mmCIF file with all atom_site columns, C-alpha atoms in Angstrom:
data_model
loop_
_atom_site.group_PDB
_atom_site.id
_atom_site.type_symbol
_atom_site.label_atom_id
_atom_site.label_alt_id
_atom_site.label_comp_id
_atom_site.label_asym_id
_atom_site.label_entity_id
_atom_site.label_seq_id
_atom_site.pdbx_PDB_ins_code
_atom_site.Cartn_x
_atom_site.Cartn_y
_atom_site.Cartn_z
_atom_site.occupancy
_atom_site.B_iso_or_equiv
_atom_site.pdbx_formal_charge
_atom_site.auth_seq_id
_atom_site.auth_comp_id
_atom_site.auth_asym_id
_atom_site.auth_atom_id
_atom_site.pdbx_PDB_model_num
ATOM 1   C CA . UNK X 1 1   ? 4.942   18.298  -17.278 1.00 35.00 ? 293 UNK X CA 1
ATOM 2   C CA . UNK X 1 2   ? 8.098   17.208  -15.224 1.00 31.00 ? 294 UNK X CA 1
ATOM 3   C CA . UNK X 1 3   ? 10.127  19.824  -16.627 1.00 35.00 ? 295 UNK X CA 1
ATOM 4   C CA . UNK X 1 4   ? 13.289  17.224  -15.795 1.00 37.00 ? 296 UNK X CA 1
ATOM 5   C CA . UNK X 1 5   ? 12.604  16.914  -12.219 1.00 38.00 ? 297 UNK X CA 1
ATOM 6   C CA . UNK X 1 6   ? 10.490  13.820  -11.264 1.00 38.00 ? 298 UNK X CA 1
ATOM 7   C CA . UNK X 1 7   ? 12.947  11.127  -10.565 1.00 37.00 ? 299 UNK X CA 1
ATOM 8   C CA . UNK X 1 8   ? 12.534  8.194   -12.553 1.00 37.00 ? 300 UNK X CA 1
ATOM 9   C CA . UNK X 1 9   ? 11.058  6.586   -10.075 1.00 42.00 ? 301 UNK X CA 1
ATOM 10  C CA . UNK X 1 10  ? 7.723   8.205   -10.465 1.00 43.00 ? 302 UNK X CA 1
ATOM 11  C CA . UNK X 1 11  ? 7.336   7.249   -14.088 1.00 41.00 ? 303 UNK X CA 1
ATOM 12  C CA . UNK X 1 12  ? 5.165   4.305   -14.305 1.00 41.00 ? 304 UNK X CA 1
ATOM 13  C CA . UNK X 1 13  ? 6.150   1.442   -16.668 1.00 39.00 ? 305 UNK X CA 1
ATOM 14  C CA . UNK X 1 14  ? 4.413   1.070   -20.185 1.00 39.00 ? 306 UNK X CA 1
ATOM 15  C CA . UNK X 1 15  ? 1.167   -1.494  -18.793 1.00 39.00 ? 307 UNK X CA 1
ATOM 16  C CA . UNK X 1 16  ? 2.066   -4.004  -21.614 1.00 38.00 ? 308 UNK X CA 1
ATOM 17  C CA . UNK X 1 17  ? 5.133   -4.696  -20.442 1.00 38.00 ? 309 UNK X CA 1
ATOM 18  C CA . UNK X 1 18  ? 6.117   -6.100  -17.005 1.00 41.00 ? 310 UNK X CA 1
ATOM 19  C CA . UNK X 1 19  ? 8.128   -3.232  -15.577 1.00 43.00 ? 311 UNK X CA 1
ATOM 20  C CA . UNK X 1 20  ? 11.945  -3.870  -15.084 1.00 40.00 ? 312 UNK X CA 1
ATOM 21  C CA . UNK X 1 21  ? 13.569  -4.576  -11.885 1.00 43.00 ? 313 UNK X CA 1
ATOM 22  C CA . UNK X 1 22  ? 15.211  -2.326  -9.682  1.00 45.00 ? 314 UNK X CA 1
ATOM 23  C CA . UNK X 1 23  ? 18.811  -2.534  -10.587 1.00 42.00 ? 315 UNK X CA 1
ATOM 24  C CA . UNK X 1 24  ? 20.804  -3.051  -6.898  1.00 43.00 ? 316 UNK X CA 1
ATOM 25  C CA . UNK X 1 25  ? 24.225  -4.802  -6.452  1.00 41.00 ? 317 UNK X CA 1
ATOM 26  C CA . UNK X 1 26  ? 23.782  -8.422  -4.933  1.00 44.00 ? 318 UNK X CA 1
ATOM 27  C CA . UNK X 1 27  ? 25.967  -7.143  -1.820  1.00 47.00 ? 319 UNK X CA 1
ATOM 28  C CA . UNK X 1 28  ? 22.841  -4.853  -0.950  1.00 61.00 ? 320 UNK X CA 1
ATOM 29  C CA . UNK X 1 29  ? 21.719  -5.165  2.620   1.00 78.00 ? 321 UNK X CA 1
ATOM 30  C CA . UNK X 1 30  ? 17.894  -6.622  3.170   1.00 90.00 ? 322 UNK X CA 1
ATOM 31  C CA . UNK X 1 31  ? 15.369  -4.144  1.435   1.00 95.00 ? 323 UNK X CA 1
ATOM 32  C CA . UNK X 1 32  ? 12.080  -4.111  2.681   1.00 96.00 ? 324 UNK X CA 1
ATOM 33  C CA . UNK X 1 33  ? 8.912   -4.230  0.042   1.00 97.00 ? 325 UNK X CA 1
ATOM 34  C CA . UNK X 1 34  ? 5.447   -3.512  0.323   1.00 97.00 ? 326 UNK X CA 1
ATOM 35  C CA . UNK X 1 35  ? 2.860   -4.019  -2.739  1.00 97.00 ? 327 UNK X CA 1
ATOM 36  C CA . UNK X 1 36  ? -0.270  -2.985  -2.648  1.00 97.00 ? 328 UNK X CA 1
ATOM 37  C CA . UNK X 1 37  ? -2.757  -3.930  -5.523  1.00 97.00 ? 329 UNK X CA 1
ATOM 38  C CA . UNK X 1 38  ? -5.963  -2.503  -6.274  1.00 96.00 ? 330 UNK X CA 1
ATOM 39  C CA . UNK X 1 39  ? -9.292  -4.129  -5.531  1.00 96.00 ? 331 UNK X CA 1
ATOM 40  C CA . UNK X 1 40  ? -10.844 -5.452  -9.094  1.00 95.00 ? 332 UNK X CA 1
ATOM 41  C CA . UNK X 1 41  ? -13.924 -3.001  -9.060  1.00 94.00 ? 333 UNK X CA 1
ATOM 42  C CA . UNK X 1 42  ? -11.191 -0.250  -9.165  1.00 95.00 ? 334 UNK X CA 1
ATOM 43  C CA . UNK X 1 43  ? -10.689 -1.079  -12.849 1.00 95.00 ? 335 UNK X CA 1
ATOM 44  C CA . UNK X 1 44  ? -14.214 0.190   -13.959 1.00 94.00 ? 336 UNK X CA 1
ATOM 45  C CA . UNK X 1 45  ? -13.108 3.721   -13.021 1.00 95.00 ? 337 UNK X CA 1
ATOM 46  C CA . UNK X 1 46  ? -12.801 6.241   -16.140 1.00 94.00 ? 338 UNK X CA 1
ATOM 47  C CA . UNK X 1 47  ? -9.853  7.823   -14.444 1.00 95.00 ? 339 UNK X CA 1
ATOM 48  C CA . UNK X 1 48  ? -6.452  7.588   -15.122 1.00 95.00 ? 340 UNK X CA 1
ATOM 49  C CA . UNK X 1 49  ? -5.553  5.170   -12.294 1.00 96.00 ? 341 UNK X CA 1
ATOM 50  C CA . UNK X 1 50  ? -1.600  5.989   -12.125 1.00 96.00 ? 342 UNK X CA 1
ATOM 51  C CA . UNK X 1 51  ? -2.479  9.881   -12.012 1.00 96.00 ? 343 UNK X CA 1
ATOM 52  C CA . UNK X 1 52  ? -4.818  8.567   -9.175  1.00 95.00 ? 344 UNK X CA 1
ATOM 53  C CA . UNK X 1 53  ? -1.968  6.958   -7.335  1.00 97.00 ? 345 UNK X CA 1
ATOM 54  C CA . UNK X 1 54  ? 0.439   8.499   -7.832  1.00 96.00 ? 346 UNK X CA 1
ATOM 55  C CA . UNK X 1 55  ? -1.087  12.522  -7.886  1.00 95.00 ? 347 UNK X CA 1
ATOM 56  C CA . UNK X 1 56  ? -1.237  15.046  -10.529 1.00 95.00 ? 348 UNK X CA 1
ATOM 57  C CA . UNK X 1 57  ? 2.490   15.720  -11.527 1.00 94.00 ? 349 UNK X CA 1
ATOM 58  C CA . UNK X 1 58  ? 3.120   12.992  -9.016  1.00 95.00 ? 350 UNK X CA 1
ATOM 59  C CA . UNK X 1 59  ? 2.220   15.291  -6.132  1.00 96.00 ? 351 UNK X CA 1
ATOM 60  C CA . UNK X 1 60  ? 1.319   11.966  -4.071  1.00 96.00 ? 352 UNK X CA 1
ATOM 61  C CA . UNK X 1 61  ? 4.305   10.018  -4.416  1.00 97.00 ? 353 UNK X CA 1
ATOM 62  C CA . UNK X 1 62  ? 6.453   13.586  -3.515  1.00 96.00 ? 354 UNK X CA 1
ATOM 63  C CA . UNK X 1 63  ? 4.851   13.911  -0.356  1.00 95.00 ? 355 UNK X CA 1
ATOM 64  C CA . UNK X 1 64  ? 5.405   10.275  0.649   1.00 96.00 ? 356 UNK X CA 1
ATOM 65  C CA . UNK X 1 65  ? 8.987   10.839  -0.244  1.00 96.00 ? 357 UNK X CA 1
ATOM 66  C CA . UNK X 1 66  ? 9.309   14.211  1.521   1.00 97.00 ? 358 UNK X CA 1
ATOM 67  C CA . UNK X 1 67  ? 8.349   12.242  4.430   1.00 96.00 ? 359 UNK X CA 1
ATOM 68  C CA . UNK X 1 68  ? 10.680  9.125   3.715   1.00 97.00 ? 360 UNK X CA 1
ATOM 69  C CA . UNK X 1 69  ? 13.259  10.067  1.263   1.00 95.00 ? 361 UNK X CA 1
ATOM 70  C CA . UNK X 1 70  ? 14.659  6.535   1.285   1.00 94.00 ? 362 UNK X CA 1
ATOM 71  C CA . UNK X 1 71  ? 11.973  4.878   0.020   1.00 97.00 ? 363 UNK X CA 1
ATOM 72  C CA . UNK X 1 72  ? 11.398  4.060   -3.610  1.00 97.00 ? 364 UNK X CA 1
ATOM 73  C CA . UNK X 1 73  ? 8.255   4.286   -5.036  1.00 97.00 ? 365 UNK X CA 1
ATOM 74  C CA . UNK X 1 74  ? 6.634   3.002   -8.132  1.00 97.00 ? 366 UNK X CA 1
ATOM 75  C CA . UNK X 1 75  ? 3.511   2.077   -9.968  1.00 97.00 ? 367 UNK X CA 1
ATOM 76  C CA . UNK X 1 76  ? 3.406   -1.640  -11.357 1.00 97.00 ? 368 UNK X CA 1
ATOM 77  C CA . UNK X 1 77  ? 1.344   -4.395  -13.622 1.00 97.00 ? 369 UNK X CA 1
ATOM 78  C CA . UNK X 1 78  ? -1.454  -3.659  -15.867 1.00 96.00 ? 370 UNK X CA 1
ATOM 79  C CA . UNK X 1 79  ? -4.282  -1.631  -15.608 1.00 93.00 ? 371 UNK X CA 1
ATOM 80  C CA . UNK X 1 80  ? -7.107  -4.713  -16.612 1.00 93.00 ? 372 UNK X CA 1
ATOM 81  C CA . UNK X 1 81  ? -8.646  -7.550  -15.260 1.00 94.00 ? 373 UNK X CA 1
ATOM 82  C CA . UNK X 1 82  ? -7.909  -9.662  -18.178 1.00 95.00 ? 374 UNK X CA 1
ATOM 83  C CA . UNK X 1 83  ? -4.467  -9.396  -16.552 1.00 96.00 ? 375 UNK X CA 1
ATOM 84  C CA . UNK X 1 84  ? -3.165  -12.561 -14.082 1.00 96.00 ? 376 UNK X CA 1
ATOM 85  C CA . UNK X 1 85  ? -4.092  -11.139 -10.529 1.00 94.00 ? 377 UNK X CA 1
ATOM 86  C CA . UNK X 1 86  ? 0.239   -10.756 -10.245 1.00 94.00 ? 378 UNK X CA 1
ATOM 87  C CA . UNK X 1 87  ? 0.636   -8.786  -13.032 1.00 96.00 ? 379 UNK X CA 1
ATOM 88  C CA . UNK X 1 88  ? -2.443  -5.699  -11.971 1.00 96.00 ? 380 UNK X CA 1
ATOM 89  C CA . UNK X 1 89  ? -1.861  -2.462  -11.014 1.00 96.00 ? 381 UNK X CA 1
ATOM 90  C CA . UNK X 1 90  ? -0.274  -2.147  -8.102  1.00 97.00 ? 382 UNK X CA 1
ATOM 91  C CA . UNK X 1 91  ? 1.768   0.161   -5.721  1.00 98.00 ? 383 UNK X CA 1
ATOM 92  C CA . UNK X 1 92  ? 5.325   -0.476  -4.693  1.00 98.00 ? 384 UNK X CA 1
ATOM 93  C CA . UNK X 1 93  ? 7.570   0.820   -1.820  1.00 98.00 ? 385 UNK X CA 1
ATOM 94  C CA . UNK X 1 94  ? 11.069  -0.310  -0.973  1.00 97.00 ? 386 UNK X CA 1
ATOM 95  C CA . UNK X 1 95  ? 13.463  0.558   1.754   1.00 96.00 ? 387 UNK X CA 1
ATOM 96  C CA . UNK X 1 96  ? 16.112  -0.607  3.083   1.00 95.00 ? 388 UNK X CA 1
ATOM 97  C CA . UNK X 1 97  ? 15.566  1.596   6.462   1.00 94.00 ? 389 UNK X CA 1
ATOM 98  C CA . UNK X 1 98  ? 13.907  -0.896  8.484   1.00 91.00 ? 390 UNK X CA 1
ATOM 99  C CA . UNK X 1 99  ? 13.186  1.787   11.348  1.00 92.00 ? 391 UNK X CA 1
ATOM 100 C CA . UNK X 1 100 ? 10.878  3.655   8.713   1.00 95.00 ? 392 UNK X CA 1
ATOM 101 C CA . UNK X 1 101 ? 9.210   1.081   6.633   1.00 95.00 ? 393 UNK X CA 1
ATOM 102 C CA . UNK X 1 102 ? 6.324   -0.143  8.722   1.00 94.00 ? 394 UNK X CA 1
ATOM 103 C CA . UNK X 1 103 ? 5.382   3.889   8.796   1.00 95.00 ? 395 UNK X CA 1
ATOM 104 C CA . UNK X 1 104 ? 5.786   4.246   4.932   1.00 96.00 ? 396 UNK X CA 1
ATOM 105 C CA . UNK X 1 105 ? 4.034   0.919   4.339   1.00 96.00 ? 397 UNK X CA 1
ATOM 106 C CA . UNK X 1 106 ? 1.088   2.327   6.503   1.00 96.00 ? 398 UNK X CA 1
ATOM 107 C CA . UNK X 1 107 ? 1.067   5.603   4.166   1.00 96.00 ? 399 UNK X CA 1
ATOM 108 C CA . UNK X 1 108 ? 1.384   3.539   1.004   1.00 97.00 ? 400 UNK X CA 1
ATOM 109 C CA . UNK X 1 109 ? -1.459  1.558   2.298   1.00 96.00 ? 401 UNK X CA 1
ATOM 110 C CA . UNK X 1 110 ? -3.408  5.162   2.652   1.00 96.00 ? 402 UNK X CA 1
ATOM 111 C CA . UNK X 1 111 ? -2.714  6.042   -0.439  1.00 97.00 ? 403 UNK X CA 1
ATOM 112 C CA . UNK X 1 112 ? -4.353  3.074   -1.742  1.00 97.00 ? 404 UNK X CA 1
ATOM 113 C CA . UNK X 1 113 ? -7.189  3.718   0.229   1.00 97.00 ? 405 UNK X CA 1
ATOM 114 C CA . UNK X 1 114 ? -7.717  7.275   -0.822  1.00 96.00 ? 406 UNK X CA 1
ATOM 115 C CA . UNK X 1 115 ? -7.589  6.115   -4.509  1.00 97.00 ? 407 UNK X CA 1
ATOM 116 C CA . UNK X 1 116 ? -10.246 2.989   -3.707  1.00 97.00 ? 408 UNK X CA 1
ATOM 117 C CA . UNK X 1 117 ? -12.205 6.154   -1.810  1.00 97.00 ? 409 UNK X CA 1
ATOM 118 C CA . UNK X 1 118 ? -11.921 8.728   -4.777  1.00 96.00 ? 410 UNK X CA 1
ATOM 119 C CA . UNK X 1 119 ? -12.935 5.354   -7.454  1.00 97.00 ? 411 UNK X CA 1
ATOM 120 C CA . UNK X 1 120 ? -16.091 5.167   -4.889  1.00 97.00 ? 412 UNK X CA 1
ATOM 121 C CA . UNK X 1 121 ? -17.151 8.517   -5.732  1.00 96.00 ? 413 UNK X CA 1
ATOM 122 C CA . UNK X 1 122 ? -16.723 8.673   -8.977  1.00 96.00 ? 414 UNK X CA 1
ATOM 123 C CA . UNK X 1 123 ? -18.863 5.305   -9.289  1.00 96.00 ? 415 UNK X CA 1
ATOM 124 C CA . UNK X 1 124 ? -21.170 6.498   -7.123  1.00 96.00 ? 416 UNK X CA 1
ATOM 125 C CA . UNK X 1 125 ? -20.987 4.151   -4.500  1.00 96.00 ? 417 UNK X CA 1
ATOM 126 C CA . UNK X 1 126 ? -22.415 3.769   -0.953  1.00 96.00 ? 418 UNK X CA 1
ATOM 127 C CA . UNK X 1 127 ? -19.771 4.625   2.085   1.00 96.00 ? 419 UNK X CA 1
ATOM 128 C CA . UNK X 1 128 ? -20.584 0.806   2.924   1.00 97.00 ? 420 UNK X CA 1
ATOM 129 C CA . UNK X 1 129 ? -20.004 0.174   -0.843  1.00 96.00 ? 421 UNK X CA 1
ATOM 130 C CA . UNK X 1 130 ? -16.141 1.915   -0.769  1.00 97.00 ? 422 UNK X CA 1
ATOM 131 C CA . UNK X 1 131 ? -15.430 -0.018  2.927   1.00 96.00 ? 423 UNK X CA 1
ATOM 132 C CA . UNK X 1 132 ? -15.851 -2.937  0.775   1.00 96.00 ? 424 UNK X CA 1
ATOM 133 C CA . UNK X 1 133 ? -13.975 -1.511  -2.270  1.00 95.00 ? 425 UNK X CA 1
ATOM 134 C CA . UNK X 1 134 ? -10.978 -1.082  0.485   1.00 96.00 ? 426 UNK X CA 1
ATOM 135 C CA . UNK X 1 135 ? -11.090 -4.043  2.210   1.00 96.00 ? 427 UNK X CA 1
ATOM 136 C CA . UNK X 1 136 ? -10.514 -5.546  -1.348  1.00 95.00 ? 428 UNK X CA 1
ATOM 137 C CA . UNK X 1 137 ? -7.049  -4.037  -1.502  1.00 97.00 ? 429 UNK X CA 1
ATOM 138 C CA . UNK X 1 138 ? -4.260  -6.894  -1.360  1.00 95.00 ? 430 UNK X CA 1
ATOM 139 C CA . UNK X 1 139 ? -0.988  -5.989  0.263   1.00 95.00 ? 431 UNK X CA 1
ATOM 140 C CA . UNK X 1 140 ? 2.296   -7.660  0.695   1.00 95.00 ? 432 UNK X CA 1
ATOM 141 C CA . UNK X 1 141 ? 5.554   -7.204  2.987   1.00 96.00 ? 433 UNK X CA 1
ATOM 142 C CA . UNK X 1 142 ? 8.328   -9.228  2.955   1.00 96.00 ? 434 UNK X CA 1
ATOM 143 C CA . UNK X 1 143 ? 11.832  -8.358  3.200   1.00 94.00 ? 435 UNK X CA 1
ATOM 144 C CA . UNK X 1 144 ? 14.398  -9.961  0.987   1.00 95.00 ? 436 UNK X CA 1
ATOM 145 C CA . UNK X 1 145 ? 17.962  -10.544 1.609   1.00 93.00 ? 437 UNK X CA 1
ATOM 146 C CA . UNK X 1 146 ? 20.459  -12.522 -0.597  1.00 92.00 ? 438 UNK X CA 1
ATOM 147 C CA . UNK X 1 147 ? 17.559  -13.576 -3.043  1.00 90.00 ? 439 UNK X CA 1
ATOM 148 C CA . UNK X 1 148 ? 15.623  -15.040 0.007   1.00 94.00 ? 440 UNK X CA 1
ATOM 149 C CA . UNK X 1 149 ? 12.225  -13.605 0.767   1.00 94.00 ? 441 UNK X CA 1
ATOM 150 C CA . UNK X 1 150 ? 10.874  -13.586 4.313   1.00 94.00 ? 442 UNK X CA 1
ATOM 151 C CA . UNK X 1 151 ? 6.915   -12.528 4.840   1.00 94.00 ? 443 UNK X CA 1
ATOM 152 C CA . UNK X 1 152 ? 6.068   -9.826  7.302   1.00 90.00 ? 444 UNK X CA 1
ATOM 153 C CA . UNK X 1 153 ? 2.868   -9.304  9.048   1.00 86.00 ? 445 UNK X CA 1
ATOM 154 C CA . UNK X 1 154 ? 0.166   -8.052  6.952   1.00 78.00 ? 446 UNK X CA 1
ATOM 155 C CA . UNK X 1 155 ? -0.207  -4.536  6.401   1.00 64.00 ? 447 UNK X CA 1
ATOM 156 C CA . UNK X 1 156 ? -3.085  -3.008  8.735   1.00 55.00 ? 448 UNK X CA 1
ATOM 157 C CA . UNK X 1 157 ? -6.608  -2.716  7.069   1.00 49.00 ? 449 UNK X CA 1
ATOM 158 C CA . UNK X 1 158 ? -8.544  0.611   7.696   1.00 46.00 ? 450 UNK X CA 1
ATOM 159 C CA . UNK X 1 159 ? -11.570 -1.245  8.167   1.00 43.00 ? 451 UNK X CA 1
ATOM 160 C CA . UNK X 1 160 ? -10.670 -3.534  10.654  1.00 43.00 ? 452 UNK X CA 1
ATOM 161 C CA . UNK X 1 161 ? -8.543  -0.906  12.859  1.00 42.00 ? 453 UNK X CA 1
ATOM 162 C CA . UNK X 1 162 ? -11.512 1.376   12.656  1.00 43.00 ? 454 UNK X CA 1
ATOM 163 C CA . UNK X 1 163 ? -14.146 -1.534  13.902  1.00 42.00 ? 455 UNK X CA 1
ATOM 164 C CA . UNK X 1 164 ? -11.218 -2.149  16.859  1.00 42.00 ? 456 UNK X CA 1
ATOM 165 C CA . UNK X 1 165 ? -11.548 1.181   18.019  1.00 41.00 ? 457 UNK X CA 1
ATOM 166 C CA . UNK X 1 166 ? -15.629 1.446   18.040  1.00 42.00 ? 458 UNK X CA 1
ATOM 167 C CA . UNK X 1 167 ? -15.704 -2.345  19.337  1.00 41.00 ? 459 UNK X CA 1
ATOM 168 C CA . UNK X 1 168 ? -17.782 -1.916  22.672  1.00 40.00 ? 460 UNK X CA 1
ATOM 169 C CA . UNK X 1 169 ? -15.487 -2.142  25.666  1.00 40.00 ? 461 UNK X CA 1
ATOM 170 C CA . UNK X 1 170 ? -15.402 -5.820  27.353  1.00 41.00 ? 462 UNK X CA 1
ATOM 171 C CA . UNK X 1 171 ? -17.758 -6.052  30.053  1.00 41.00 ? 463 UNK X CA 1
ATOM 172 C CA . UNK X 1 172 ? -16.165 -7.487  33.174  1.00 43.00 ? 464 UNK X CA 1
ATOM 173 C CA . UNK X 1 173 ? -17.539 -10.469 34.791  1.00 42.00 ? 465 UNK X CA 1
ATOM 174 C CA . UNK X 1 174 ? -16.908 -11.599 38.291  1.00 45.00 ? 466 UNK X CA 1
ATOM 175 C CA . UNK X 1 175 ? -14.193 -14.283 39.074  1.00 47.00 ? 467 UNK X CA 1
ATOM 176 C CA . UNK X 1 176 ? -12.820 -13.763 35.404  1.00 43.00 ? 468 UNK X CA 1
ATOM 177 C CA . UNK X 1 177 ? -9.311  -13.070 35.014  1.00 46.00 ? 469 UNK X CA 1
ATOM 178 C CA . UNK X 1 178 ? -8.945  -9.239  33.252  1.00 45.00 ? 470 UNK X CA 1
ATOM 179 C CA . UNK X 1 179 ? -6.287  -8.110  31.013  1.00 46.00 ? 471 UNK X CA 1
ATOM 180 C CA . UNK X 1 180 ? -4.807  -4.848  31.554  1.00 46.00 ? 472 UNK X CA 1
ATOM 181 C CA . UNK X 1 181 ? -3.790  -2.078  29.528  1.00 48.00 ? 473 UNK X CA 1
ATOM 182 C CA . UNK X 1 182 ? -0.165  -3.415  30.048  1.00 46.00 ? 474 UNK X CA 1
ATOM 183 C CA . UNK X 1 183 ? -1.073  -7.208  29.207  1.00 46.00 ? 475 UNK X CA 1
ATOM 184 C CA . UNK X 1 184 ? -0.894  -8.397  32.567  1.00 47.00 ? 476 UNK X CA 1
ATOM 185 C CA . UNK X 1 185 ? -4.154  -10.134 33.964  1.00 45.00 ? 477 UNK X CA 1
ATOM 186 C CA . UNK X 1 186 ? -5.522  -8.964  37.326  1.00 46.00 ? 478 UNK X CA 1
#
């Protein structure tokens, strides 16, 4: 249903076989990656998990790209358990536009979390149920220059930035030090 248009990017590999590798010249600055596999629960879905991802006619992966046209985006590994936790499904973006990769890796990461949300549904599962489903999502940055690999922070989980924000306020205690919104103590 691509009619010729879909870059080949959007394609996802055959699952039996591990799915080639980008082809860049060895002079290539550093390239940024994010991978983002699915939690293992995910695989007991009855939906096509790639048309999950990646959105019917690859709608998803089109509006990432509208957003960050220099990324790359794929669909990787196999769609089982039986499969080495490496080698599952997973989601992967790749830039070499370091001002705009945290921001796609966040969306990415969204994505993700959409599909574990959509999975939740269809399995019936409690909203407490899916937080866990999410929080079972594994990601990965690193950027990689010259064959060398060199880990980033961890992607930001949902979950945790959503128990942040409702995390009651510190109380403030006499003849204790206080941070400020700037960092500074008072």
């Amino acid at each position: 249903a691509w009619h010729g248009l879909a870059p080949p990017s959007f394609a996802a590999p055959p699952m039996s076989q591990p799915a080639a590798p980008a082809v860049h010249a060895a002079t290539a600055g550093p390239k940024g990656y994010c991978k983002c596999w699915l939690p293992d629960a995910i695989f007991s879905s009855g939906q096509d998990l790639v048309e999950l991802i990646a959105g019917p006619g690859g709608a998803h992966f089109q509006h990432v790209l509208k957003k960050y046209p220099m990324v790359e985006l794929k669909v990787e590994g196999q769609n089982s358990t039986a499969a080495p936790p490496a080698h599952r499904l997973h989601v992967v973006m790749c830039s070499e536009d370091s001002e705009i990769f945290e921001s796609a890796a966040a969306d990415v990461l969204d994505l993700v979390e959409t599909v574990c949300d959509m999975v939740g549904e269809e399995l019936g599962l409690s909203e407490e149920q899916v937080e866990e489903l999410i929080q079972g999502i594994r990601a990965e940055k690193y950027f990689e220059a010259h064959g060398i690999r060199t880990p980033l922070p961890p992607v930001r989980a949902r979950a945790s930035a959503a128990a942040a924000a409702a995390a009651p306020m510190a109380v403030e205690e006499p003849g204790v030090p206080q941070a400020t919104a700037d960092g500074d103590f008072e």
